Each structure stands twice: as structure tokens, then as C-alpha cells.
Amino acid sequence: MLFIELANFFEKIERITARSTIIDSLVNLLRKTPKDLIDKVIYLIQGEIFPSFYGIELGLGEKLTLKAVSLAYGIESYELEKMLKRFGDIGKVAEIAASKKKQVTLFKQPLTVKRVYETLEKIAKTTGEKSQDLKVRLLSGLFVDASPKEAKYLTRIILGELRLGVADMTILDALTIAYAKSIGFRDEIERAYNLCSDLGEIAKILVNEGLEGIRKYKIKPGRPIRMMLAQRVENVKEVAFKIGGKMAAEWKYDGERIQAHKIGSKVILFSRRLENITNQYPDAVEMLRKGLKSNETIVEGEIVAINPDTGEFLPFQELMHRRRKHDIEIAVKRYPINIFLFDILYKDGESLIDKPYIDRRKILEEIVEQKNGLMLSKQIITDNLEEIEKFFLEAIENGCEGLIIKDLKGTYRAGAREWLWIKLKKSYHSKMIEPVDLVVVGAFYGKGRRAKSYGALLVASYNKEKDIFETVCKVGSGFTDTDIERLPEILNKYRINKCHPRVFSKMEADVWFEPNVVIEVIGDELTLSPVHTCCYGKIQAGSGIAIRFPRFLRYRFDKDAKDATTSDEILEMYKRQLKKVE
Ligand code: AMP
């Protein structure tokens, strides 16, 4: 099969928008494709060389690609860069460069799909010293034999810029028509796709084994399963309409979802987009290797960033520090994590996805040793909506986004967003844009580096009307090492042996202080919380207003306790900044 046939197909698809026409063209192309190339052609249509879960990269950026173009067509790199600035499309640059090519190679070999694919595979596998030169030479060899149109699409594939916009589901439709003859078999093909997340693999099975192969398809550890997603409701009452009777309510952790495949002592982690993210979390790999008591298993959970000194959850943005290629060990130390497992899909040769959730959870509980930061999602099983409401506020108070409510009878529906999982997030949040000045009324002992000092402070706003102090949050972040060292020296002179009579607290601090020291604090948002007492009951019965993800900014020695931000001011801030969450 010639590469030009693919290039012509890409060109055609770029011009059409009607889904049915795209499917017709796809079916034609697939029918023309030799059996041994079917998976490769599918990957190329998706603008990839391998499925993203392989975690293999070509290692060729814009610069090296231009170098290969320059080498193939004898045009200086700086001229190509100038062209790139003008057109902003590297595919076009390669196309123009190919059409300008002066010397005509005598024995020009037409490019075949096989040669293009094998060369790209070789480029991906070339590593080590001098690999860049070799990659460039291999690629330029392809450009030498490419027509302008081929050069354009080749470049786009290499840089991940093909973007034909052909959805996976469209490819599945085309595969069904081309190889299963009747669209009636579409669901069975999709089922297999949901279990392997690899359209190339599905196409290969279809051409080699037909529908029988598809029907027999089973989960294979090492290949990600398309993840089950949650529907959303606005309040707890709606949940009861969707799931009757007893249900499981779980904290909705605000982190990164993982699907972990343990194969013997090897652990592979896939992200929600099914990318291989194993290298970002060597600590998670270790926790799972040690904490999962089964030989082969697939589990799901959420990785959450935590404050190493207080153990409190941090916003999921903190996990961005793990998205780096180098010095991952430093990031592991500086930005530690916990894992909360919430599902199990496979265990020692047996698929568990068709079992009800309550049974899967039991199996999960049996194989997980909860230690060293590996835990199970916090869960209650109940049909009492008030209890769920309380659990919801508790989840938010602890830095979670809300709850996921699960149907106890629900199977694991790979790739589906249905009512078996329902998310209940805060329907309102109030973005916090200005810092507030709060009074330190209590403290909690530190751990690790903070063992000699306090790990977090309990702080309060001033209720002018009642002349009391009402707690707003526990601050454990934002302190420098010096700030921490100074805490006992600054605070201990105000230490008292029980909660001060003018402090209204529902939390039990390790140490109490006379309200005196004022600190400036900023947070992500203001939320409702059952454990804080600021404006207690004013917005909702049984809750006060709290600061989510608070951070210490500085001491305000210039202020005394009565100069602190008042509870009324916080109420105003809450109302002013109240926004509906989309
Ligand atoms: P959303 O991303 O808003 O659609 O919410 C669904 C996401 O919540 C899942 O993809 C998980 O990443 C996350 N999540 C956090 N805790 C849980 C839990 N206990 N059960 C299921 N999903 C959870």
C-alpha cells in the first residue's frame, strides 16, 4: 500500500464534515488495506504511531523535524524557520520545501505505508547518545522520497498535528461496516474496544478472527480499560430518585484518577485519558507493589497531593509538579501523595467488571493492605439522605470536592457515563480573591520536619456583635521553615489550658491560645463546613463558613485580635463571590 493513498485520504477527510461521508471514505480505505497493515493504518488515521498508552514517543520536536527537511531538500534551516513564522504550519513548510527540491534523485522509491511506519518505529526506538542525529537522518530519508503532499502529512503525523478529527466512535462504525458486514454487531465491537482501548487491536482481531475473536475478547492486564464516568446531580434528593434504597457514598477526592495494572512485581499506571503515567509516580508504583496482595490485578483510585507536615489534602494542581521528565525524585520528595483506591476490575485471571459494586468493593478490601499512604476511599453505605448530606459536608471540610454516590448493584460499565455513579459536587462555590486577617486560637502538633513545632494553626474571625471569635480554618500551608521554627516562640506566651471562653470552636485543638496573634491568610474559596463556626447557621443550618485550602501569607503584628476580619465581612465575601459552578 502506497503512502500517497493515505495522504490522499487525509486530504479528502480534511475537506468533508458530514459524518456519513467520512464513514464511507473510511470504509473504502479499510477495505483496500492489507491485513498486516490494518492496525498501523488505524493508528496513522488517529494521528499516532502507537496507542498513547504504550507511552512511546518519537523524540522529534519541531526543530529536529525542520533539520530533517533541510537535509532532504537542501534548504537552509533558517530559511525554513522564516517560512514557519510566516505560515505557522510546519506541514505547509515541508510541502513547499519538497516542491522546491532542486536535484531530482534518480532512483526515487515511492513511499509505502510499511516503510513509513517501520522507519517511524525505528526512530522511536533509537535512544542514547547521538540518537538525535540518527533520528534526523532516518526521517530525512523518508522526506527524500516523499512527494510534497506526503511530506506535509508526514510532518503533521510526526509532530502530532494531524488532527483529522475522526472520532473513535466513527472509526468503530467504519470497522463494523467494513468487516462485520452488519452495523448490528456494533455494540459487541464497542464492548471489546472498551476493554482494550486500542482501535488498531480491534481492527486486527476483526480481519484475522472476525466477530468470533471480538466476542471472545477478554481484559488483558497491561492494556487500559476505558474508564467508567459519573453523571451529575445538583442535590442529595435527586440522588434518591436515581438510585433507590441503600447506596454507597464515597468522598470525591480532588486529584488524578489512575487505573493501576499490577502484573507480578510490575505496576503500570494509566491516566484518565489512558496515557501511561507510570514514570510520574514512582512512589505510587511502590505503594501498589507492596500493598496489593494479588499477583495480577487492575484497580482504580485517585492520587491526591498531601501536605507532608499535616497530612492534609492539597488541591489537585499540586500534582502538576509531577508532570516533568527530569528530576522526578525531587518532585516525589517535595510533593508527596496518597492513593485512595475505589474499584477493582480484574484479579488473577478473572474479570470482575460484571460483578455488582458491593462485591467488587469486598474483593478490593480483601486485597488492599492499607498502609504507607495507600488507602481505600472513605465510604458509608446508607439510604438516609441526612446522613449523606452530613458526609458530604465532612468530605468538603477535608478538602474533597464532594461525594460520588454508587449503585451497590452497579457493574463496572467501561467507557460509559451512566447513573450507576453519581457525583455530587458543591453546587456553589465562592472564589476567594482577597486575603483575610485571622486570629490564632489553637494549634496542632507537627509531624516530620515540624515535629518540634506546630503543624497547623486553628484561626478565627471576630464576631463583633457577640464579641467572640469564630473558627474559619486550619492553616498548615504557606509557612517557610523559619516561620515554623518561630511559631512556638511567638505563640507559647499566650498558651492556655483549654479553649478560651470567647472562642467558639467545634474542633478540638492540641493546644489553645488566648486570641492575640493575627495572621494574614488566603485560600482558594469559601465553603460551607460543619466543623467551623464562622457565621454558624446563617447560610445553612448546621454549618459555618470555612476557607478551603488556606495558606499563611504573613504575620500581622501590627494588628490585635479585635482588628481581625469580622465574621460579617466573611459572610459578605461569601455572598459577593458566590458563583454557580458549571
Ligand atoms: P468528574 O471528573 O467531575 O466527572 O468526576 C469523576 C471523577 O471523580 C473520577 O474520574 C475520579 O477521578 C474522581 N473520584 C474521586 N473520588 C472518587 C471515588 N471515590 N469514586 C469514583 N471516582 C472518584
Coordinates of C-alpha atoms and ligand atoms in Angstrom, one line a residue:
M1 CA 0.0 0.0 0.0
L2 CA 1.4 3.3 -1.0
F3 CA 1.7 6.2 1.5
I4 CA 0.2 8.5 -1.1
E5 CA -3.1 6.7 -0.8
L6 CA -3.2 7.6 2.9
A7 CA -2.1 11.2 2.1
N8 CA -4.9 11.5 -0.5
F9 CA -7.4 10.1 2.1
F10 CA -6.2 12.7 4.7
E11 CA -6.6 15.5 2.2
K12 CA -10.1 14.4 1.4
I13 CA -11.2 14.0 5.1
E14 CA -9.9 17.5 5.8
R15 CA -12.4 18.9 3.4
I16 CA -15.5 17.0 4.4
T17 CA -17.6 17.4 7.5
A18 CA -20.6 15.1 7.0
R19 CA -20.1 12.1 9.3
S20 CA -21.7 9.7 6.8
T21 CA -19.3 10.7 4.0
I22 CA -16.3 10.3 6.4
I23 CA -17.5 6.8 7.3
D24 CA -17.9 5.9 3.6
S25 CA -14.3 7.1 2.8
L26 CA -13.0 5.2 5.8
V27 CA -14.7 2.0 4.8
N28 CA -13.2 2.3 1.3
L29 CA -9.8 2.8 2.7
L30 CA -10.1 0.0 5.2
R31 CA -11.2 -2.4 2.5
K32 CA -8.2 -1.6 0.5
T33 CA -5.8 -2.0 3.4
P34 CA -3.7 -5.2 3.5
K35 CA -4.3 -7.4 6.6
D36 CA -0.8 -6.9 8.0
L37 CA -1.1 -3.1 7.9
I38 CA -4.6 -2.6 9.3
D39 CA -3.6 -1.7 12.8
K40 CA -0.9 0.7 11.6
V41 CA -3.2 2.5 9.2
I42 CA -5.7 2.9 12.0
Y43 CA -3.0 4.5 14.3
L44 CA -2.0 6.8 11.5
I45 CA -5.6 7.9 10.9
Q46 CA -5.7 8.7 14.6
G47 CA -2.6 10.8 14.1
E48 CA -0.5 8.5 16.2
I49 CA 2.2 5.9 15.6
F50 CA 1.3 3.8 18.7
P51 CA -1.6 4.0 21.0
S52 CA -0.9 6.6 23.6
F53 CA -0.9 4.1 26.4
Y54 CA 2.3 2.5 25.1
G55 CA 4.0 5.6 26.4
I56 CA 6.4 5.6 23.4
E57 CA 7.4 8.9 21.9
L58 CA 9.2 9.7 18.7
G59 CA 11.5 12.2 20.4
L60 CA 11.4 14.5 17.4
G61 CA 10.3 18.1 18.0
E62 CA 9.8 21.0 15.5
K63 CA 13.5 21.8 15.4
L64 CA 14.7 18.3 14.5
T65 CA 11.9 17.8 12.0
L66 CA 13.0 21.0 10.2
K67 CA 16.6 19.8 10.3
A68 CA 15.5 16.6 8.5
V69 CA 13.5 18.7 5.9
S70 CA 16.6 20.9 5.4
L71 CA 18.8 17.8 5.0
A72 CA 16.5 16.2 2.5
Y73 CA 15.8 19.2 0.3
G74 CA 19.0 21.2 0.6
I75 CA 17.3 24.3 2.1
E76 CA 19.0 26.1 5.0
S77 CA 17.3 25.7 8.4
Y78 CA 17.0 29.4 8.9
E79 CA 15.0 29.8 5.7
L80 CA 12.7 27.0 6.8
E81 CA 12.2 28.8 10.2
K82 CA 11.4 32.0 8.4
M83 CA 8.8 30.2 6.4
L84 CA 7.4 28.6 9.6
K85 CA 7.0 32.1 11.1
R86 CA 5.1 33.2 8.0
F87 CA 2.7 30.2 7.6
G88 CA 2.6 29.0 11.2
D89 CA 2.1 25.5 9.8
I90 CA 5.0 23.2 9.7
G91 CA 3.2 20.8 7.3
K92 CA 2.9 23.5 4.8
V93 CA 6.6 24.4 5.2
A94 CA 7.6 20.7 4.4
E95 CA 5.2 20.7 1.5
I96 CA 6.7 23.8 -0.1
A97 CA 10.3 22.6 0.7
A98 CA 9.5 19.3 -1.1
S99 CA 8.1 21.1 -4.1
K100 CA 11.2 23.3 -4.4
K101 CA 13.6 20.4 -4.3
K102 CA 16.2 21.1 -6.9
Q103 CA 18.1 17.9 -7.5
V104 CA 15.9 15.1 -8.6
T105 CA 17.0 11.8 -7.2
L106 CA 17.5 9.3 -9.9
F107 CA 16.2 6.2 -8.1
K108 CA 13.4 7.7 -6.2
Q109 CA 11.5 5.0 -4.4
P110 CA 7.8 5.6 -3.9
L111 CA 7.0 5.6 -0.2
T112 CA 5.0 2.7 1.1
V113 CA 2.9 2.7 4.3
K114 CA 5.1 -0.2 5.6
R115 CA 8.3 1.7 5.0
V116 CA 7.0 4.9 6.6
Y117 CA 5.7 3.0 9.6
E118 CA 8.8 0.9 10.1
T119 CA 11.0 4.0 9.8
L120 CA 9.0 5.9 12.4
E121 CA 9.1 2.8 14.7
K122 CA 12.9 2.8 14.3
I123 CA 13.1 6.5 15.1
A124 CA 11.1 5.9 18.3
K125 CA 13.3 3.1 19.4
T126 CA 16.6 5.0 18.7
T127 CA 17.9 6.1 22.1
G128 CA 21.1 7.1 23.7
E129 CA 24.0 9.3 22.7
K130 CA 23.9 10.6 19.1
S131 CA 20.3 9.3 18.8
Q132 CA 19.2 12.7 17.6
D133 CA 21.4 12.7 14.6
L134 CA 20.3 9.2 13.7
K135 CA 16.7 10.1 14.1
V136 CA 17.1 13.1 11.8
R137 CA 18.9 11.0 9.2
L138 CA 16.2 8.3 9.2
L139 CA 13.5 10.9 8.8
S140 CA 15.2 12.8 6.1
G141 CA 15.5 9.5 4.2
L142 CA 11.7 9.5 4.1
F143 CA 11.4 13.1 3.0
V144 CA 13.8 12.4 0.1
D145 CA 11.3 10.0 -1.4
A146 CA 8.2 11.9 -0.4
S147 CA 6.0 14.0 -2.7
P148 CA 5.0 17.5 -1.4
K149 CA 1.7 16.2 -0.3
E150 CA 3.3 13.2 1.5
A151 CA 5.9 15.5 3.1
K152 CA 3.0 17.6 4.5
Y153 CA 1.2 14.8 6.2
L154 CA 4.3 13.0 7.3
T155 CA 5.3 16.1 9.2
R156 CA 1.9 16.5 10.8
I157 CA 1.9 12.9 12.0
I158 CA 5.4 13.2 13.4
L159 CA 4.5 16.3 15.4
G160 CA 1.1 15.1 16.5
E161 CA -0.6 17.8 14.4
L162 CA -2.7 15.7 12.0
R163 CA -5.9 16.4 13.9
L164 CA -8.3 15.0 11.3
G165 CA -11.0 15.0 13.9
V166 CA -12.2 11.5 13.2
A167 CA -13.7 10.3 16.5
D168 CA -13.0 6.8 17.8
M169 CA -16.7 6.1 17.5
T170 CA -16.7 6.9 13.8
I171 CA -13.7 4.6 13.3
L172 CA -15.7 1.9 15.1
D173 CA -18.7 2.4 12.8
A174 CA -16.4 2.1 9.8
L175 CA -14.8 -1.0 11.1
T176 CA -18.2 -2.6 11.8
I177 CA -19.4 -1.9 8.2
A178 CA -16.1 -2.9 6.6
Y179 CA -15.5 -6.2 8.5
A180 CA -18.6 -7.2 10.4
K181 CA -20.9 -6.6 7.4
S182 CA -23.8 -5.5 9.6
I183 CA -24.0 -2.5 11.9
G184 CA -26.0 -4.7 14.2
F185 CA -22.7 -6.0 15.6
R186 CA -21.5 -2.5 16.5
D187 CA -22.2 -3.0 20.3
E188 CA -20.2 -6.1 20.5
I189 CA -17.3 -4.5 18.8
E190 CA -17.5 -1.5 21.1
R191 CA -17.6 -3.7 24.2
A192 CA -14.2 -5.2 23.1
Y193 CA -12.9 -1.7 22.4
N194 CA -13.9 -0.5 25.9
L195 CA -11.8 -3.4 27.3
C196 CA -8.6 -2.8 25.3
S197 CA -8.8 0.9 24.3
D198 CA -6.9 0.1 21.1
L199 CA -8.7 0.5 17.8
G200 CA -5.7 -1.0 15.9
E201 CA -6.0 -4.1 18.0
I202 CA -9.8 -4.3 17.4
A203 CA -9.2 -3.9 13.6
K204 CA -6.5 -6.7 13.7
I205 CA -8.8 -9.1 15.5
L206 CA -11.7 -8.3 13.1
V207 CA -9.7 -9.0 10.0
N208 CA -7.9 -12.1 11.4
E209 CA -10.6 -13.7 13.5
G210 CA -13.8 -12.0 12.7
L211 CA -16.6 -11.5 15.2
E212 CA -15.8 -14.7 17.0
G213 CA -12.5 -13.1 18.1
I214 CA -14.2 -10.0 19.2
R215 CA -16.8 -11.9 21.2
K216 CA -14.0 -13.9 23.0
Y217 CA -12.0 -10.7 23.8
K218 CA -11.1 -10.5 27.4
I219 CA -9.4 -8.0 29.6
K220 CA -5.6 -8.1 29.3
P221 CA -3.6 -6.6 32.2
G222 CA -1.2 -4.0 30.6
R223 CA -3.9 -2.7 28.3
P224 CA -6.0 0.0 29.9
I225 CA -9.8 -0.4 30.2
R226 CA -11.8 2.7 29.2
M227 CA -12.9 4.4 32.4
M228 CA -16.3 4.5 33.8
L229 CA -17.6 8.0 34.4
A230 CA -20.1 9.7 36.7
Q231 CA -23.3 11.6 36.0
R232 CA -24.1 14.7 38.0
V233 CA -26.9 15.9 40.2
E234 CA -27.4 19.2 42.0
N235 CA -28.5 17.9 45.4
V236 CA -28.9 14.8 47.5
K237 CA -32.6 14.5 47.0
E238 CA -32.1 13.9 43.2
V239 CA -29.8 11.0 44.0
A240 CA -32.6 9.2 45.7
F241 CA -34.6 9.4 42.5
K242 CA -31.8 7.9 40.5
I243 CA -30.7 5.2 43.0
G244 CA -33.3 3.7 45.2
G245 CA -32.6 2.0 48.6
K246 CA -29.2 1.7 50.1
M247 CA -26.3 3.2 48.2
A248 CA -22.6 3.7 48.7
A249 CA -21.5 7.3 49.3
E250 CA -17.8 8.0 48.9
W251 CA -15.6 11.0 49.3
K252 CA -14.8 12.5 45.9
Y253 CA -11.1 13.1 46.1
D254 CA -9.7 16.0 44.2
G255 CA -6.7 14.5 42.5
E256 CA -5.7 12.4 39.5
R257 CA -7.5 9.3 38.6
I258 CA -5.4 6.2 38.0
Q259 CA -6.0 2.8 36.7
A260 CA -3.2 0.6 38.0
H261 CA -2.3 -2.7 36.4
K262 CA -0.2 -5.0 38.6
I263 CA 1.4 -7.8 36.7
G264 CA 3.6 -9.8 39.1
S265 CA 6.0 -7.2 40.5
K266 CA 5.4 -4.8 37.7
V267 CA 3.0 -1.9 38.1
I268 CA 1.7 0.3 35.2
L269 CA -0.3 3.4 35.8
F270 CA -2.8 4.9 33.3
S271 CA -4.3 8.3 33.5
R272 CA -8.0 9.1 32.8
R273 CA -7.0 9.8 29.2
L274 CA -5.3 6.4 29.2
E275 CA -1.8 7.7 28.9
N276 CA 0.9 5.8 30.6
I277 CA 1.9 7.9 33.6
T278 CA 3.9 5.3 35.5
N279 CA 7.1 7.5 35.4
Q280 CA 5.4 10.4 37.1
Y281 CA 4.6 8.4 40.2
P282 CA 7.4 6.0 41.3
D283 CA 6.1 6.3 44.8
A284 CA 2.6 5.2 43.8
V285 CA 4.1 2.3 42.0
E286 CA 6.0 1.2 45.1
M287 CA 2.9 1.6 47.4
L288 CA 0.8 -0.5 45.0
R289 CA 3.5 -3.1 44.5
K290 CA 3.7 -3.6 48.3
G291 CA 0.1 -3.0 49.2
L292 CA -1.8 -5.1 46.7
K293 CA -2.0 -8.7 47.8
S294 CA -2.6 -10.5 44.5
N295 CA -0.4 -11.4 41.6
E296 CA -2.3 -9.9 38.7
T297 CA -4.9 -7.2 39.3
I298 CA -6.4 -4.0 37.9
V299 CA -7.6 -1.4 40.4
E300 CA -8.7 2.2 40.2
G301 CA -8.3 5.1 42.5
E302 CA -7.4 8.7 42.9
I303 CA -3.9 10.0 43.6
V304 CA -4.1 13.0 45.9
A305 CA -1.3 15.6 46.8
I306 CA -0.8 16.0 50.5
N307 CA 0.9 18.4 52.8
P308 CA 3.8 16.3 54.2
D309 CA 3.7 18.0 57.6
T310 CA 0.0 17.9 58.3
G311 CA -1.2 15.1 56.1
E312 CA -4.0 17.4 54.8
F313 CA -5.1 17.2 51.1
L314 CA -3.8 19.8 48.7
P315 CA -5.6 21.0 45.5
F316 CA -5.0 18.7 42.5
Q317 CA -3.0 21.5 40.8
E318 CA -0.1 20.4 43.1
L319 CA 0.2 17.2 41.1
M320 CA 1.3 19.3 38.1
H321 CA 4.7 19.3 39.7
R322 CA 4.9 15.6 38.8
R323 CA 4.5 16.3 35.1
R324 CA 8.2 16.5 34.4
K325 CA 10.6 14.3 32.6
H326 CA 13.7 15.0 34.8
D327 CA 14.4 15.1 38.5
I328 CA 11.2 13.3 39.3
E329 CA 12.8 12.1 42.6
I330 CA 13.0 15.7 43.8
A331 CA 9.3 16.2 42.9
V332 CA 8.4 12.9 44.7
K333 CA 10.1 14.2 47.9
R334 CA 8.7 17.7 47.7
Y335 CA 5.2 16.9 46.6
P336 CA 4.1 13.6 48.3
I337 CA 0.9 11.8 47.6
N338 CA -1.6 9.4 49.0
I339 CA -3.6 6.9 46.9
F340 CA -7.3 6.2 47.6
L341 CA -8.5 3.1 45.8
F342 CA -12.1 2.8 44.9
D343 CA -12.6 -0.1 42.4
I344 CA -11.2 -3.4 41.2
L345 CA -11.8 -4.6 37.7
Y346 CA -9.7 -7.8 37.4
K347 CA -8.0 -10.2 39.7
D348 CA -5.8 -13.2 38.9
G349 CA -7.3 -14.2 35.5
E350 CA -10.8 -13.2 36.4
S351 CA -12.7 -10.2 35.1
L352 CA -14.7 -8.5 37.8
I353 CA -16.4 -5.8 35.8
D354 CA -19.7 -7.7 35.6
K355 CA -20.0 -8.2 39.4
P356 CA -22.1 -5.7 41.4
Y357 CA -20.2 -2.9 43.0
I358 CA -20.8 -4.2 46.6
D359 CA -19.0 -7.4 45.7
R360 CA -16.1 -5.7 43.9
R361 CA -15.6 -3.5 46.9
K362 CA -15.4 -6.5 49.2
I363 CA -12.7 -8.1 47.0
L364 CA -10.9 -4.8 46.9
E365 CA -11.0 -4.6 50.7
E366 CA -9.5 -8.2 50.9
I367 CA -6.5 -7.5 48.6
V368 CA -5.5 -4.0 49.8
E369 CA -3.2 -3.6 52.7
Q370 CA -3.9 -0.1 53.9
K371 CA -0.5 1.3 54.8
N372 CA 2.1 3.8 53.7
G373 CA -0.3 6.2 52.1
L374 CA -2.3 3.5 50.3
M375 CA -5.9 3.6 51.4
L376 CA -9.4 2.8 50.4
S377 CA -11.9 5.6 49.6
K378 CA -13.8 6.7 52.6
Q379 CA -17.3 5.2 52.3
I380 CA -20.6 4.9 54.0
I381 CA -23.5 2.6 52.9
T382 CA -26.9 4.1 53.7
D383 CA -30.3 5.1 52.5
N384 CA -30.5 8.0 54.9
L385 CA -30.2 11.3 52.9
E386 CA -29.4 13.3 56.0
E387 CA -26.5 11.1 56.7
I388 CA -25.3 11.5 53.2
E389 CA -25.7 15.3 53.5
K390 CA -23.5 15.2 56.6
F391 CA -20.9 13.0 55.0
F392 CA -20.9 15.5 52.0
L393 CA -20.0 18.4 54.3
E394 CA -17.4 16.3 56.0
A395 CA -15.9 15.5 52.6
I396 CA -15.7 19.1 51.7
E397 CA -14.3 20.1 55.0
N398 CA -11.5 17.7 54.4
G399 CA -10.5 19.2 51.1
C400 CA -12.6 16.9 48.8
E401 CA -14.8 18.1 46.0
G402 CA -18.0 16.4 47.3
L403 CA -19.2 12.8 47.0
I404 CA -19.6 10.1 44.4
I405 CA -22.7 8.0 45.1
K406 CA -22.6 4.5 43.7
D407 CA -25.3 2.0 43.0
L408 CA -24.4 -1.1 45.0
K409 CA -25.8 -3.3 42.3
G410 CA -24.0 -1.5 39.5
T411 CA -21.5 -3.3 37.3
Y412 CA -18.4 -1.5 36.0
R413 CA -19.5 0.0 32.7
A414 CA -16.3 0.6 30.8
G415 CA -16.3 3.8 28.8
A416 CA -19.8 4.8 29.9
R417 CA -21.2 7.8 31.8
E418 CA -24.4 6.5 33.4
W419 CA -26.4 6.7 36.6
L420 CA -24.6 3.9 38.4
W421 CA -22.1 6.6 39.6
I422 CA -23.4 10.0 40.5
K423 CA -21.3 12.9 41.5
L424 CA -22.5 15.4 44.0
K425 CA -20.2 18.4 44.0
K426 CA -20.7 21.7 45.8
S427 CA -23.3 23.4 43.7
Y428 CA -22.0 26.8 44.8
H429 CA -18.5 27.9 45.5
S430 CA -17.2 31.3 46.4
K431 CA -13.9 32.2 44.9
M432 CA -11.6 33.8 47.4
I433 CA -9.7 36.7 45.9
E434 CA -8.7 38.8 48.9
P435 CA -6.7 37.7 51.9
V436 CA -8.2 38.0 55.4
D437 CA -6.6 38.7 58.8
L438 CA -7.4 35.9 61.3
V439 CA -6.7 35.3 65.0
V440 CA -4.7 32.3 66.1
V441 CA -6.8 30.5 68.7
G442 CA -5.3 27.0 68.7
A443 CA -2.7 24.7 67.2
F444 CA -2.0 21.1 66.2
Y445 CA 1.3 19.4 66.8
G446 CA 3.5 18.9 63.7
K447 CA 4.9 15.8 62.2
G448 CA 8.2 15.1 60.3
R449 CA 10.1 18.3 59.8
R450 CA 7.7 20.1 62.0
A451 CA 7.9 17.7 64.9
K452 CA 9.4 20.3 67.2
S453 CA 6.8 22.9 66.3
Y454 CA 3.2 23.2 65.3
G455 CA 2.0 21.7 62.1
A456 CA -1.2 23.7 61.7
L457 CA -2.9 26.6 63.4
L458 CA -6.6 27.0 64.1
V459 CA -7.7 30.5 63.2
A460 CA -10.8 32.6 63.7
S461 CA -12.6 35.7 62.6
Y462 CA -14.1 38.2 65.0
N463 CA -17.8 38.3 65.7
K464 CA -18.2 42.0 66.7
E465 CA -21.8 41.7 67.7
K466 CA -21.2 38.9 70.2
D467 CA -17.6 39.8 70.9
I468 CA -16.4 36.3 70.3
F469 CA -14.0 34.6 67.9
E470 CA -15.4 32.0 65.4
T471 CA -13.1 29.5 63.7
V472 CA -12.7 29.6 59.9
C473 CA -10.0 27.1 59.1
K474 CA -6.9 25.1 60.0
V475 CA -3.8 26.6 58.3
G476 CA -0.9 24.3 57.6
S477 CA 0.5 25.6 54.3
G478 CA 2.4 28.6 53.2
F479 CA 4.8 28.7 56.1
T480 CA 8.6 28.8 55.4
D481 CA 10.9 26.7 57.6
T482 CA 11.8 29.8 59.6
D483 CA 8.1 30.7 60.1
I484 CA 7.6 27.3 61.5
E485 CA 10.6 27.5 63.8
R486 CA 9.3 30.8 65.2
L487 CA 5.8 29.5 65.9
P488 CA 6.3 28.3 69.5
E489 CA 8.3 31.4 70.4
I490 CA 5.5 33.7 69.1
L491 CA 2.6 31.7 70.3
N492 CA 3.5 30.0 73.6
K493 CA 3.3 33.1 75.7
Y494 CA -0.4 33.1 75.0
R495 CA -0.9 29.4 75.7
I496 CA -3.9 28.5 78.0
N497 CA -5.0 25.0 79.0
K498 CA -8.4 25.0 77.4
C499 CA -10.4 26.7 74.7
H500 CA -10.7 30.4 75.5
P501 CA -14.2 31.3 76.7
R502 CA -14.6 33.8 74.0
V503 CA -13.6 31.3 71.3
F504 CA -16.4 29.3 69.7
S505 CA -14.9 26.1 68.3
K506 CA -16.2 22.8 67.4
M507 CA -12.8 21.5 66.7
E508 CA -10.5 20.0 69.4
A509 CA -7.1 21.6 69.0
D510 CA -4.0 20.1 70.6
V511 CA -3.1 23.4 72.2
W512 CA -5.2 26.5 72.9
F513 CA -4.2 30.2 72.9
E514 CA -5.6 33.4 74.1
P515 CA -6.8 35.2 71.0
N516 CA -3.9 37.6 70.3
V517 CA -1.7 36.8 67.3
V518 CA -3.1 37.8 63.9
I519 CA -2.0 36.3 60.6
E520 CA -2.9 37.0 57.0
V521 CA -4.4 34.1 55.2
I522 CA -5.6 33.5 51.6
G523 CA -7.5 30.4 50.4
D524 CA -9.0 29.1 47.2
E525 CA -12.6 29.6 48.1
L526 CA -15.1 30.0 50.9
T527 CA -17.2 26.9 51.5
L528 CA -19.8 25.7 54.0
S529 CA -18.4 23.4 56.7
P530 CA -20.0 21.6 59.7
V531 CA -16.9 22.0 61.8
H532 CA -16.2 25.7 61.6
T533 CA -18.3 28.2 63.4
C534 CA -17.9 31.5 61.4
C535 CA -21.5 32.7 60.7
Y536 CA -22.8 29.3 62.0
G537 CA -26.2 28.6 60.7
K538 CA -26.5 31.8 58.8
I539 CA -26.4 30.3 55.3
Q540 CA -27.3 26.7 56.1
A541 CA -28.4 25.0 59.4
G542 CA -25.6 23.0 60.9
S543 CA -22.7 24.7 59.0
G544 CA -20.5 27.7 59.1
I545 CA -18.3 29.3 56.5
A546 CA -14.8 28.0 56.1
I547 CA -11.8 28.7 53.9
R548 CA -10.8 25.9 51.6
F549 CA -7.1 25.3 51.0
P550 CA -5.9 28.1 53.2
R551 CA -2.3 29.4 53.1
F552 CA -0.4 31.5 55.5
L553 CA 0.9 34.8 54.0
R554 CA 2.5 36.7 56.9
Y555 CA 2.2 37.8 60.5
R556 CA 0.2 40.9 61.2
F557 CA 1.9 42.0 64.5
D558 CA 0.5 45.5 63.8
K559 CA -3.0 44.2 64.4
D560 CA -4.6 43.0 67.6
A561 CA -7.3 40.4 67.8
K562 CA -10.2 42.9 67.5
D563 CA -8.7 44.2 64.3
A564 CA -9.1 40.9 62.6
T565 CA -11.6 40.4 59.7
T566 CA -15.1 40.1 61.1
S567 CA -17.4 37.2 60.6
D568 CA -19.8 39.7 58.9
E569 CA -17.2 40.6 56.4
I570 CA -16.6 37.0 55.6
L571 CA -20.3 36.5 55.2
E572 CA -20.3 39.4 52.7
M573 CA -17.4 38.0 50.9
Y574 CA -19.1 34.6 50.6
K575 CA -22.2 36.2 49.2
R576 CA -20.4 38.6 46.9
Q577 CA -18.3 36.0 45.4
L578 CA -20.9 33.3 45.1
K579 CA -20.9 31.7 41.7
K580 CA -22.8 28.8 40.3
V581 CA -20.5 26.0 39.3
E582 CA -21.0 25.0 35.7
Ligands
AMP1 P1 -15.6 14.3 37.3 O1 -14.2 14.3 36.9 O2 -16.1 15.6 37.9 O3 -16.5 13.8 36.2 O4 -15.8 13.2 38.5 C1 -15.5 11.9 38.4 C2 -14.1 11.7 38.9 O5 -14.0 11.8 40.3 C3 -13.5 10.3 38.6 O6 -13.0 10.3 37.3 C4 -12.4 10.2 39.6 O7 -11.2 10.8 39.1 C5 -12.8 11.1 40.7 N1 -13.1 10.4 42.0 C6 -12.6 10.9 43.2 N2 -13.0 10.1 44.2 C7 -13.7 9.1 43.7 C8 -14.4 7.9 44.2 N3 -14.5 7.7 45.5 N4 -15.0 7.1 43.3 C9 -15.0 7.4 41.9 N5 -14.4 8.5 41.4 C10 -13.8 9.3 42.2

